[in-house]
Amino acid sequence: MLLAALPLTPLAAAVATVAIPADGARRLVLVAAAVLHAVLTAATFAHPPQPAWGGLLCLDAPGQLFLALASALFLAASVYAAGYLRHEGANATKRDFQDGAAFVNAPERIFTMCLCLFLCAMTVVCATRNLSVLWVGIEATTLSSAPLIYFHRHRRSLEATWKYLVICSVGIALALLGNILFSVAFFDPAAPLASMDLAAMLPRAAEAAKPWLRAAFIFVLVGYGSKMGLAPMHNWLPDAHSQSPSLVSALLSGALLNCAFLGILRAGQVLAAAGMADFSGELLVLFGLVSLATAAVFIVGLGDYKRLLAYSSVEHMGILALGVGIGGGATFGAMLHAVNHSLTKGALFLLSGNILAVYHTRSCHDARGVSRALPVTAALWLAGFLAICGSPPFGIFVSELTILQAMLAGGHTVSATLFLVLLAVIFVGMSVPVLRMVQGPLPPATSRPGPESPLAVLPPLALLCATLVLGLYLPRGLSAFLHQAASALVLGG
């Protein structure tokens, strides 16, 4: 009952937001659905739920981890959305700050409905161990999030939406081929595979055809890697993140990318159970390093702070792939890193929305003197920069250090050296524009907006406080849970 209620809660909220005529009541439903979903997610830790819907929904440690992150980020984004939508709905017609063209935002009814459907789809992805259901869920995240990217209906957001749809749809098609190849690998006329559920696949993985398993994993890695933002399949990500409303960017980077990563991890569990963890690990290390290098190249000299955060997401997805690919203690570090990245990147994108609302530009050169215009946002922006670059005492420093120690202990000296060099380049590349934004005088055309809204600063403040705590102290219960999630991936269970 508990597991079935998790996707049904945002689904019911989506129906309610369409039926309710008043904007204020619709926002209240959005926040209430987020709170209820977070409560239900927390309840799964206190009372492990039984499988639901005939076993199609079944929650294990990796899925529970990403479900909790998606629920927490959605709660923060929904609270932020209450103030954001009130501001955006003030005037029907807007002016694009780049070319001055007039545009109209999408109806709030459609936006809130798609937000709820987005949460429903991500919940299904996290709460299933069936590869077919997971594929359907990831496809549903694409369809429900595309209208969110096109909330501001101008030319660049339309272009970003189409790029997102085309690239991710191609990736989803490749992942479907991967699922088909998995079924071919397990084909046995005497004992056909009952379903694409891990419960049926893992016990028979050692008997599956190894060449087909290799081909299946490659298709899944490239397919879901397109959605995850691994380079060189990351092309949609900078445009979509920069053109989306900031609360949508927070969900895309902090929650959606994790869902695609989970799809790759599920395929990796099958290969681990078949004794082929080395094959999948080498590919993940390769794509992880390529993603880090790609992010380093594009971040240096970049002058758009939302695109800067987008390429930072490419970097951290690479770190996640690298950690899982190395295996051992690095897998635990990757699970911890997923937590820290989601919290930190979600906060930074929400803060970027505060800056954009005042400066009406995404240029790091034009958005100067943030500490004078938005002192609370500026302080959090600076803290978020230090956190996302792995500076102590924030949690990302701990997770990156854990991955590095495992790499050195395992004899991966070359990978560890590249890892450190690329992180240093990214730190320098991000520090220049971020510090320029915080310091300096206000541009002549920018006026002080007055006191900052609590709805705009409390959600990112809570997320950054969480990652600060994780850098100073890792609760024993959370550590044990992350070890459990890592063990399920390493052992294929």
Coordinates of C-alpha atoms in Angstrom, one line a residue:
M1 CA 0.0 0.0 0.0
L2 CA 2.8 2.4 0.9
L3 CA 4.8 1.8 -2.3
A4 CA 1.7 2.1 -4.5
A5 CA 0.8 5.4 -2.8
L6 CA 4.1 7.0 -3.8
P7 CA 3.5 7.4 -7.5
L8 CA -0.3 7.9 -7.0
T9 CA 0.2 10.9 -4.8
P10 CA 1.7 13.2 -7.5
L11 CA -0.6 11.7 -10.1
A12 CA -3.6 12.7 -8.0
A13 CA -2.1 16.1 -7.5
A14 CA -1.6 16.5 -11.3
V15 CA -5.3 15.9 -11.8
A16 CA -6.2 18.3 -9.0
T17 CA -4.0 21.1 -10.4
V18 CA -5.8 20.8 -13.7
A19 CA -9.3 20.9 -12.1
I20 CA -8.6 23.8 -9.6
P21 CA -9.2 27.2 -11.2
A22 CA -7.4 29.4 -8.7
D23 CA -3.7 29.8 -9.0
G24 CA -3.1 30.2 -5.2
A25 CA -5.0 27.0 -4.4
R26 CA -3.1 25.2 -7.2
R27 CA 0.3 26.2 -5.7
L28 CA -1.0 25.0 -2.3
V29 CA -1.8 21.6 -3.8
L30 CA 1.7 21.4 -5.4
V31 CA 3.4 22.0 -2.0
A32 CA 1.0 19.7 -0.2
A33 CA 1.8 16.9 -2.7
A34 CA 5.5 17.5 -2.3
V35 CA 5.2 17.3 1.5
L36 CA 3.0 14.1 1.4
H37 CA 5.4 12.5 -1.0
A38 CA 8.4 13.3 1.2
V39 CA 6.5 11.9 4.3
L40 CA 5.7 8.7 2.4
T41 CA 9.3 8.4 1.2
A42 CA 10.6 8.8 4.8
A43 CA 8.1 6.2 5.9
T44 CA 9.8 3.7 3.6
F45 CA 12.9 3.9 5.7
A46 CA 11.0 3.3 8.9
H47 CA 8.8 0.5 7.4
P48 CA 10.3 -1.2 4.4
P49 CA 7.4 -1.5 1.9
Q50 CA 6.2 -4.7 0.3
P51 CA 6.2 -5.0 -3.5
A52 CA 3.2 -3.5 -5.2
W53 CA 1.3 -3.8 -8.5
G54 CA 2.1 -7.5 -8.9
G55 CA 5.8 -7.0 -8.2
L56 CA 6.3 -4.2 -10.8
L57 CA 7.1 -1.8 -8.0
C58 CA 9.8 -3.1 -5.6
L59 CA 12.1 -0.8 -3.6
D60 CA 15.7 -1.7 -2.9
A61 CA 18.6 0.4 -1.5
P62 CA 19.8 2.1 -4.7
G63 CA 16.3 3.0 -5.8
Q64 CA 15.4 4.2 -2.3
L65 CA 18.4 6.5 -2.3
F66 CA 17.5 8.2 -5.5
L67 CA 13.8 8.3 -4.6
A68 CA 14.7 10.2 -1.4
L69 CA 16.9 12.6 -3.3
A70 CA 14.1 13.3 -5.9
S71 CA 11.5 13.7 -3.2
A72 CA 13.7 16.1 -1.1
L73 CA 14.6 18.2 -4.2
F74 CA 11.0 18.3 -5.3
L75 CA 9.9 19.6 -1.9
A76 CA 12.5 22.4 -2.0
A77 CA 11.6 23.3 -5.6
S78 CA 7.8 23.3 -4.9
V79 CA 8.3 25.7 -2.0
Y80 CA 10.4 27.9 -4.3
A81 CA 7.8 27.6 -7.0
A82 CA 5.1 29.1 -4.8
G83 CA 7.0 32.5 -4.9
Y84 CA 8.3 32.1 -8.4
L85 CA 5.0 31.4 -10.0
R86 CA 3.4 34.3 -8.2
H87 CA 6.0 36.6 -9.6
E88 CA 6.0 35.2 -13.1
G89 CA 2.2 35.3 -13.4
A90 CA 2.0 39.0 -12.6
N91 CA 2.0 40.0 -16.3
A92 CA 0.7 37.9 -19.2
T93 CA 3.3 39.3 -21.7
K94 CA 7.0 39.2 -21.0
R95 CA 10.0 40.7 -22.8
D96 CA 13.0 38.6 -23.6
F97 CA 16.0 40.2 -21.9
Q98 CA 18.3 39.2 -24.8
D99 CA 16.5 40.3 -28.0
G100 CA 13.5 42.1 -26.5
A101 CA 11.0 39.9 -28.2
A102 CA 7.6 39.5 -26.6
F103 CA 6.6 36.1 -25.3
V104 CA 4.0 34.5 -23.0
N105 CA 4.6 32.0 -20.3
A106 CA 2.9 28.6 -20.5
P107 CA -0.3 28.5 -18.4
E108 CA 0.4 27.8 -14.8
R109 CA -2.1 25.0 -14.8
I110 CA 0.0 23.1 -17.4
F111 CA 3.2 23.9 -15.6
T112 CA 2.1 22.6 -12.2
M113 CA 0.5 19.5 -13.8
C114 CA 3.7 18.6 -15.6
L115 CA 5.7 19.1 -12.4
C116 CA 3.5 16.6 -10.6
L117 CA 3.7 14.2 -13.5
F118 CA 7.4 14.6 -13.6
L119 CA 7.6 13.5 -9.9
C120 CA 5.3 10.6 -10.6
A121 CA 7.5 9.4 -13.4
M122 CA 10.7 9.7 -11.4
T123 CA 9.1 7.8 -8.5
V124 CA 8.3 4.9 -10.9
V125 CA 11.9 4.8 -12.1
C126 CA 13.3 4.7 -8.6
A127 CA 10.7 2.2 -7.2
T128 CA 11.1 -0.5 -9.8
R129 CA 13.6 -3.3 -10.4
N130 CA 12.0 -4.3 -13.7
L131 CA 14.0 -3.0 -16.6
S132 CA 11.0 -2.7 -18.9
V133 CA 9.0 -0.6 -16.3
L134 CA 12.1 1.5 -15.7
W135 CA 12.4 2.2 -19.4
V136 CA 8.8 3.3 -19.5
G137 CA 9.3 5.5 -16.5
I138 CA 12.4 7.2 -18.0
E139 CA 10.5 7.8 -21.2
A140 CA 7.7 9.4 -19.1
T141 CA 10.2 11.7 -17.5
T142 CA 11.1 13.0 -20.9
L143 CA 7.5 13.7 -21.9
S144 CA 6.6 15.3 -18.7
S145 CA 9.6 17.5 -18.3
A146 CA 9.7 18.8 -21.9
P147 CA 6.8 21.3 -21.3
L148 CA 8.6 22.5 -18.2
I149 CA 11.7 23.5 -20.3
Y150 CA 9.4 25.4 -22.6
F151 CA 7.7 27.3 -19.8
H152 CA 9.1 30.6 -21.2
R153 CA 7.7 30.4 -24.7
H154 CA 10.4 32.1 -26.7
R155 CA 12.7 31.0 -29.5
R156 CA 15.7 29.8 -27.5
S157 CA 13.6 27.7 -25.0
L158 CA 11.8 26.1 -28.0
E159 CA 15.1 25.2 -29.5
A160 CA 16.3 23.8 -26.2
T161 CA 13.1 21.7 -25.8
W162 CA 13.4 20.2 -29.2
K163 CA 17.1 19.4 -28.7
Y164 CA 16.2 17.7 -25.4
L165 CA 13.4 15.7 -27.0
V166 CA 15.4 14.6 -30.0
I167 CA 18.6 13.6 -28.2
C168 CA 16.9 12.0 -25.3
S169 CA 14.4 10.1 -27.5
V170 CA 17.3 8.7 -29.5
G171 CA 19.0 7.7 -26.3
I172 CA 15.8 6.1 -25.0
A173 CA 15.5 4.1 -28.3
L174 CA 19.0 2.8 -27.9
A175 CA 18.3 1.8 -24.3
L176 CA 15.2 -0.1 -25.5
L177 CA 17.5 -2.0 -27.9
G178 CA 19.7 -2.7 -24.9
N179 CA 16.7 -4.2 -23.1
I180 CA 15.9 -6.4 -26.1
L181 CA 19.5 -7.6 -26.2
F182 CA 19.3 -8.4 -22.5
S183 CA 16.3 -10.6 -23.3
V184 CA 18.3 -12.3 -26.1
A185 CA 21.2 -12.9 -23.7
F186 CA 18.8 -14.8 -21.4
F187 CA 16.9 -16.6 -24.1
D188 CA 16.4 -20.3 -23.3
P189 CA 13.6 -22.2 -25.0
A190 CA 13.5 -24.8 -22.2
A191 CA 13.2 -22.2 -19.4
P192 CA 12.1 -18.8 -20.8
L193 CA 12.8 -15.7 -18.7
A194 CA 9.6 -14.9 -16.7
S195 CA 10.1 -11.1 -16.8
M196 CA 12.7 -8.4 -17.1
D197 CA 12.8 -8.0 -13.3
L198 CA 16.1 -8.2 -11.6
A199 CA 14.7 -10.9 -9.3
A200 CA 14.3 -13.2 -12.3
M201 CA 17.5 -12.1 -14.1
L202 CA 20.2 -12.0 -11.4
P203 CA 20.0 -15.7 -10.4
R204 CA 20.4 -16.7 -14.0
A205 CA 22.9 -14.1 -15.0
A206 CA 25.9 -16.5 -14.9
E207 CA 24.2 -18.6 -17.5
A208 CA 23.4 -15.8 -19.9
A209 CA 25.3 -15.3 -23.2
K210 CA 28.3 -13.1 -22.5
P211 CA 28.6 -11.4 -25.9
W212 CA 24.9 -10.4 -25.8
L213 CA 25.3 -9.0 -22.3
R214 CA 28.3 -6.9 -23.5
A215 CA 26.3 -5.5 -26.4
A216 CA 23.2 -4.9 -24.2
F217 CA 25.2 -2.9 -21.6
I218 CA 26.8 -0.8 -24.3
F219 CA 23.4 0.2 -25.7
V220 CA 22.0 0.9 -22.2
L221 CA 25.1 2.9 -21.3
V222 CA 25.0 5.1 -24.4
G223 CA 21.2 5.3 -24.3
Y224 CA 20.7 6.3 -20.7
G225 CA 24.0 8.1 -20.7
S226 CA 22.4 10.5 -23.1
K227 CA 19.8 11.3 -20.5
M228 CA 22.3 11.3 -17.7
G229 CA 24.5 13.9 -19.4
L230 CA 27.6 11.8 -19.9
A231 CA 29.9 13.2 -22.6
P232 CA 29.9 13.1 -25.5
M233 CA 26.1 12.5 -25.3
H234 CA 25.5 15.6 -23.2
N235 CA 24.6 18.1 -25.9
W236 CA 21.1 18.8 -24.8
L237 CA 22.0 19.5 -21.2
P238 CA 23.6 23.0 -21.3
D239 CA 20.7 24.4 -23.4
A240 CA 17.9 22.8 -21.5
H241 CA 19.4 23.8 -18.1
S242 CA 20.1 27.4 -19.2
Q243 CA 16.6 28.0 -20.8
S244 CA 14.5 26.3 -18.1
P245 CA 13.0 28.1 -15.1
S246 CA 15.6 27.7 -12.4
L247 CA 13.4 25.4 -10.2
V248 CA 13.1 23.1 -13.3
S249 CA 16.9 23.2 -13.8
A250 CA 17.3 22.1 -10.1
L251 CA 15.1 19.1 -10.7
L252 CA 16.7 18.2 -14.0
S253 CA 20.2 18.3 -12.6
G254 CA 19.6 17.0 -9.1
A255 CA 16.9 14.4 -9.7
L256 CA 16.4 13.5 -13.4
L257 CA 20.1 12.8 -14.1
N258 CA 20.1 10.4 -11.1
C259 CA 17.2 8.5 -12.6
A260 CA 19.1 7.9 -15.8
F261 CA 22.1 6.9 -13.8
L262 CA 20.0 4.4 -12.0
G263 CA 19.0 2.8 -15.4
I264 CA 22.8 2.3 -16.0
L265 CA 23.3 0.9 -12.6
R266 CA 20.5 -1.6 -13.1
A267 CA 22.2 -2.9 -16.2
G268 CA 25.5 -3.0 -14.3
Q269 CA 23.9 -5.1 -11.6
V270 CA 23.1 -7.8 -14.2
L271 CA 26.7 -7.7 -15.5
A272 CA 28.1 -7.9 -12.0
A273 CA 25.9 -11.0 -11.2
A274 CA 27.3 -12.5 -14.5
G275 CA 30.9 -11.9 -13.3
M276 CA 31.4 -9.2 -15.9
A277 CA 31.9 -6.2 -13.5
D278 CA 35.3 -5.5 -15.0
F279 CA 33.8 -4.9 -18.5
S280 CA 31.1 -2.5 -17.3
G281 CA 33.6 -0.8 -14.9
E282 CA 36.1 0.0 -17.6
L283 CA 33.4 1.6 -19.8
L284 CA 32.1 3.6 -16.9
V285 CA 35.7 4.8 -16.0
L286 CA 36.2 5.8 -19.7
F287 CA 33.0 7.8 -19.9
G288 CA 33.6 9.3 -16.5
L289 CA 37.0 10.7 -17.5
V290 CA 35.7 11.9 -20.8
S291 CA 32.9 13.8 -19.1
L292 CA 35.3 15.4 -16.6
A293 CA 37.6 16.5 -19.5
T294 CA 34.6 17.8 -21.5
A295 CA 33.4 19.8 -18.5
A296 CA 36.9 21.2 -17.9
V297 CA 37.3 22.4 -21.5
F298 CA 33.9 24.2 -21.6
I299 CA 33.9 25.6 -18.1
V300 CA 37.1 27.6 -18.6
G301 CA 36.2 31.0 -20.0
L302 CA 32.4 30.4 -19.9
G303 CA 30.4 33.6 -19.3
D304 CA 26.9 32.2 -18.7
Y305 CA 26.3 31.2 -15.1
K306 CA 23.5 28.8 -15.8
R307 CA 25.4 27.0 -18.5
L308 CA 28.3 27.0 -16.1
L309 CA 26.2 25.0 -13.6
A310 CA 25.0 22.8 -16.5
Y311 CA 28.6 21.8 -17.4
S312 CA 29.3 21.3 -13.7
S313 CA 26.5 18.7 -13.8
V314 CA 28.4 17.0 -16.7
E315 CA 31.5 17.0 -14.5
H316 CA 29.7 15.4 -11.5
M317 CA 27.9 12.8 -13.6
G318 CA 31.4 11.8 -14.8
I319 CA 32.5 11.5 -11.1
L320 CA 29.5 9.2 -10.4
A321 CA 30.4 7.0 -13.4
L322 CA 34.0 7.0 -12.4
G323 CA 33.3 6.0 -8.8
V324 CA 31.0 3.1 -9.7
G325 CA 33.4 2.0 -12.5
I326 CA 36.4 1.8 -10.1
G327 CA 34.3 -0.3 -7.7
G328 CA 35.0 -1.2 -4.1
G329 CA 35.1 1.7 -1.8
A330 CA 34.7 4.1 -4.7
T331 CA 31.2 2.9 -5.2
F332 CA 30.3 4.0 -1.7
G333 CA 31.9 7.3 -2.5
A334 CA 29.8 7.6 -5.6
M335 CA 26.6 7.0 -3.6
L336 CA 27.6 9.7 -1.1
H337 CA 28.6 11.9 -4.0
A338 CA 25.1 11.5 -5.6
V339 CA 23.6 12.8 -2.3
N340 CA 26.0 15.8 -2.1
H341 CA 25.7 16.7 -5.7
S342 CA 21.9 16.7 -5.8
L343 CA 21.7 18.9 -2.7
T344 CA 24.3 21.4 -3.8
K345 CA 23.4 21.7 -7.4
G346 CA 19.7 22.0 -6.6
A347 CA 20.6 24.9 -4.3
L348 CA 22.8 26.6 -6.8
F349 CA 20.2 26.5 -9.6
L350 CA 17.5 28.0 -7.2
L351 CA 20.0 30.7 -6.3
S352 CA 20.7 31.4 -10.0
G353 CA 16.9 32.1 -10.4
N354 CA 17.2 34.8 -7.7
I355 CA 20.0 36.4 -9.5
L356 CA 18.3 36.2 -12.9
A357 CA 15.1 37.8 -11.5
V358 CA 17.0 40.9 -10.4
Y359 CA 19.7 41.2 -13.1
H360 CA 17.7 39.9 -16.1
T361 CA 20.9 38.4 -17.6
R362 CA 22.7 35.1 -17.5
S363 CA 26.0 36.8 -18.2
C364 CA 28.6 36.5 -15.4
H365 CA 30.1 39.8 -16.7
D366 CA 26.9 41.8 -16.3
A367 CA 25.6 40.3 -13.1
R368 CA 28.1 42.0 -10.8
G369 CA 27.8 43.1 -7.2
V370 CA 25.4 40.4 -6.2
S371 CA 26.6 40.9 -2.6
R372 CA 25.1 44.4 -2.7
A373 CA 21.9 43.6 -4.4
L374 CA 21.1 40.2 -2.9
P375 CA 23.3 39.8 0.2
V376 CA 21.7 36.5 1.4
T377 CA 21.7 35.0 -2.1
A378 CA 25.3 36.1 -2.6
A379 CA 26.5 34.4 0.6
L380 CA 24.7 31.2 -0.4
W381 CA 26.0 31.5 -4.0
L382 CA 29.6 31.7 -2.7
A383 CA 29.0 28.8 -0.3
G384 CA 27.5 26.8 -3.1
F385 CA 30.4 27.4 -5.4
L386 CA 32.8 26.2 -2.7
A387 CA 30.7 23.2 -2.0
I388 CA 30.2 22.1 -5.7
C389 CA 34.0 22.5 -6.3
G390 CA 34.8 20.0 -3.5
S391 CA 36.1 22.5 -0.9
P392 CA 36.1 21.5 2.8
P393 CA 34.1 21.3 5.0
F394 CA 31.3 20.5 2.5
G395 CA 30.1 17.0 1.7
I396 CA 31.4 16.9 -1.9
F397 CA 35.0 17.2 -0.5
V398 CA 34.4 14.0 1.5
S399 CA 32.8 12.0 -1.3
E400 CA 35.5 13.0 -3.8
L401 CA 38.2 12.2 -1.3
T402 CA 36.7 8.8 -0.7
I403 CA 36.7 8.1 -4.5
L404 CA 40.3 9.3 -4.8
Q405 CA 41.5 7.1 -1.9
A406 CA 39.8 4.0 -3.5
M407 CA 41.4 4.8 -6.8
L408 CA 44.9 5.0 -5.3
A409 CA 44.3 1.9 -3.1
G410 CA 43.3 0.0 -6.2
G411 CA 46.3 1.0 -8.2
H412 CA 44.4 3.3 -10.6
T413 CA 47.2 5.9 -10.5
V414 CA 46.7 7.3 -14.0
S415 CA 43.0 7.8 -13.5
A416 CA 43.6 9.4 -10.1
T417 CA 46.1 11.8 -11.6
L418 CA 43.7 12.8 -14.4
F419 CA 40.9 13.1 -11.8
L420 CA 42.9 15.6 -9.7
V421 CA 44.1 17.6 -12.6
L422 CA 40.7 18.0 -14.1
L423 CA 39.1 18.9 -10.8
A424 CA 41.8 21.6 -10.4
V425 CA 41.1 23.0 -13.8
I426 CA 37.4 23.1 -13.2
F427 CA 37.9 24.8 -9.8
V428 CA 39.9 27.6 -11.4
G429 CA 37.5 27.9 -14.3
M430 CA 34.5 28.3 -12.0
S431 CA 36.1 30.6 -9.5
V432 CA 36.8 33.5 -11.9
P433 CA 33.2 34.1 -13.0
V434 CA 31.6 33.3 -9.6
L435 CA 33.9 35.7 -7.7
R436 CA 33.4 38.3 -10.3
M437 CA 29.6 38.1 -9.8
V438 CA 29.8 38.3 -6.0
Q439 CA 32.2 41.2 -5.9
G440 CA 32.3 44.6 -7.6
P441 CA 29.9 47.5 -7.9
L442 CA 26.3 47.2 -9.0
P443 CA 25.7 47.8 -12.8
P444 CA 24.1 51.3 -13.3
A445 CA 20.8 49.8 -14.6
T446 CA 20.4 47.5 -11.6
S447 CA 18.5 48.7 -8.5
R448 CA 18.4 47.1 -5.1
P449 CA 15.3 44.9 -5.0
G450 CA 14.7 45.2 -1.2
P451 CA 14.4 42.3 1.3
E452 CA 14.7 38.9 -0.2
S453 CA 11.7 36.6 -0.1
P454 CA 11.9 33.7 2.4
L455 CA 10.5 31.4 -0.3
A456 CA 13.5 32.3 -2.5
V457 CA 16.3 31.8 0.0
L458 CA 15.0 29.2 2.6
P459 CA 14.9 26.2 0.2
P460 CA 18.6 26.7 -1.1
L461 CA 19.7 27.4 2.5
A462 CA 18.2 24.1 3.7
L463 CA 19.9 22.2 0.9
L464 CA 23.3 23.8 1.5
C465 CA 23.0 23.2 5.3
A466 CA 22.4 19.5 4.6
T467 CA 25.5 19.2 2.5
L468 CA 27.5 21.1 5.0
V469 CA 26.4 18.7 7.8
L470 CA 27.4 15.8 5.6
G471 CA 30.8 17.2 5.2
L472 CA 31.3 17.5 9.0
Y473 CA 29.4 14.4 10.2
L474 CA 28.1 11.4 8.4
P475 CA 25.3 9.8 10.5
R476 CA 25.9 6.1 11.2
G477 CA 22.5 5.1 9.8
L478 CA 23.1 7.0 6.5
S479 CA 26.6 5.5 6.2
A480 CA 25.2 2.0 6.7
F481 CA 22.4 2.7 4.1
L482 CA 24.9 4.0 1.5
H483 CA 27.1 0.9 2.1
Q484 CA 24.0 -1.2 1.5
A485 CA 23.3 0.6 -1.8
A486 CA 26.9 0.2 -2.9
S487 CA 27.0 -3.5 -2.0
A488 CA 23.9 -4.1 -4.1
L489 CA 25.7 -2.6 -7.1
V490 CA 29.1 -4.2 -6.5
L491 CA 27.6 -7.7 -5.9
G492 CA 24.8 -7.4 -8.4
G493 CA 22.2 -8.1 -5.8

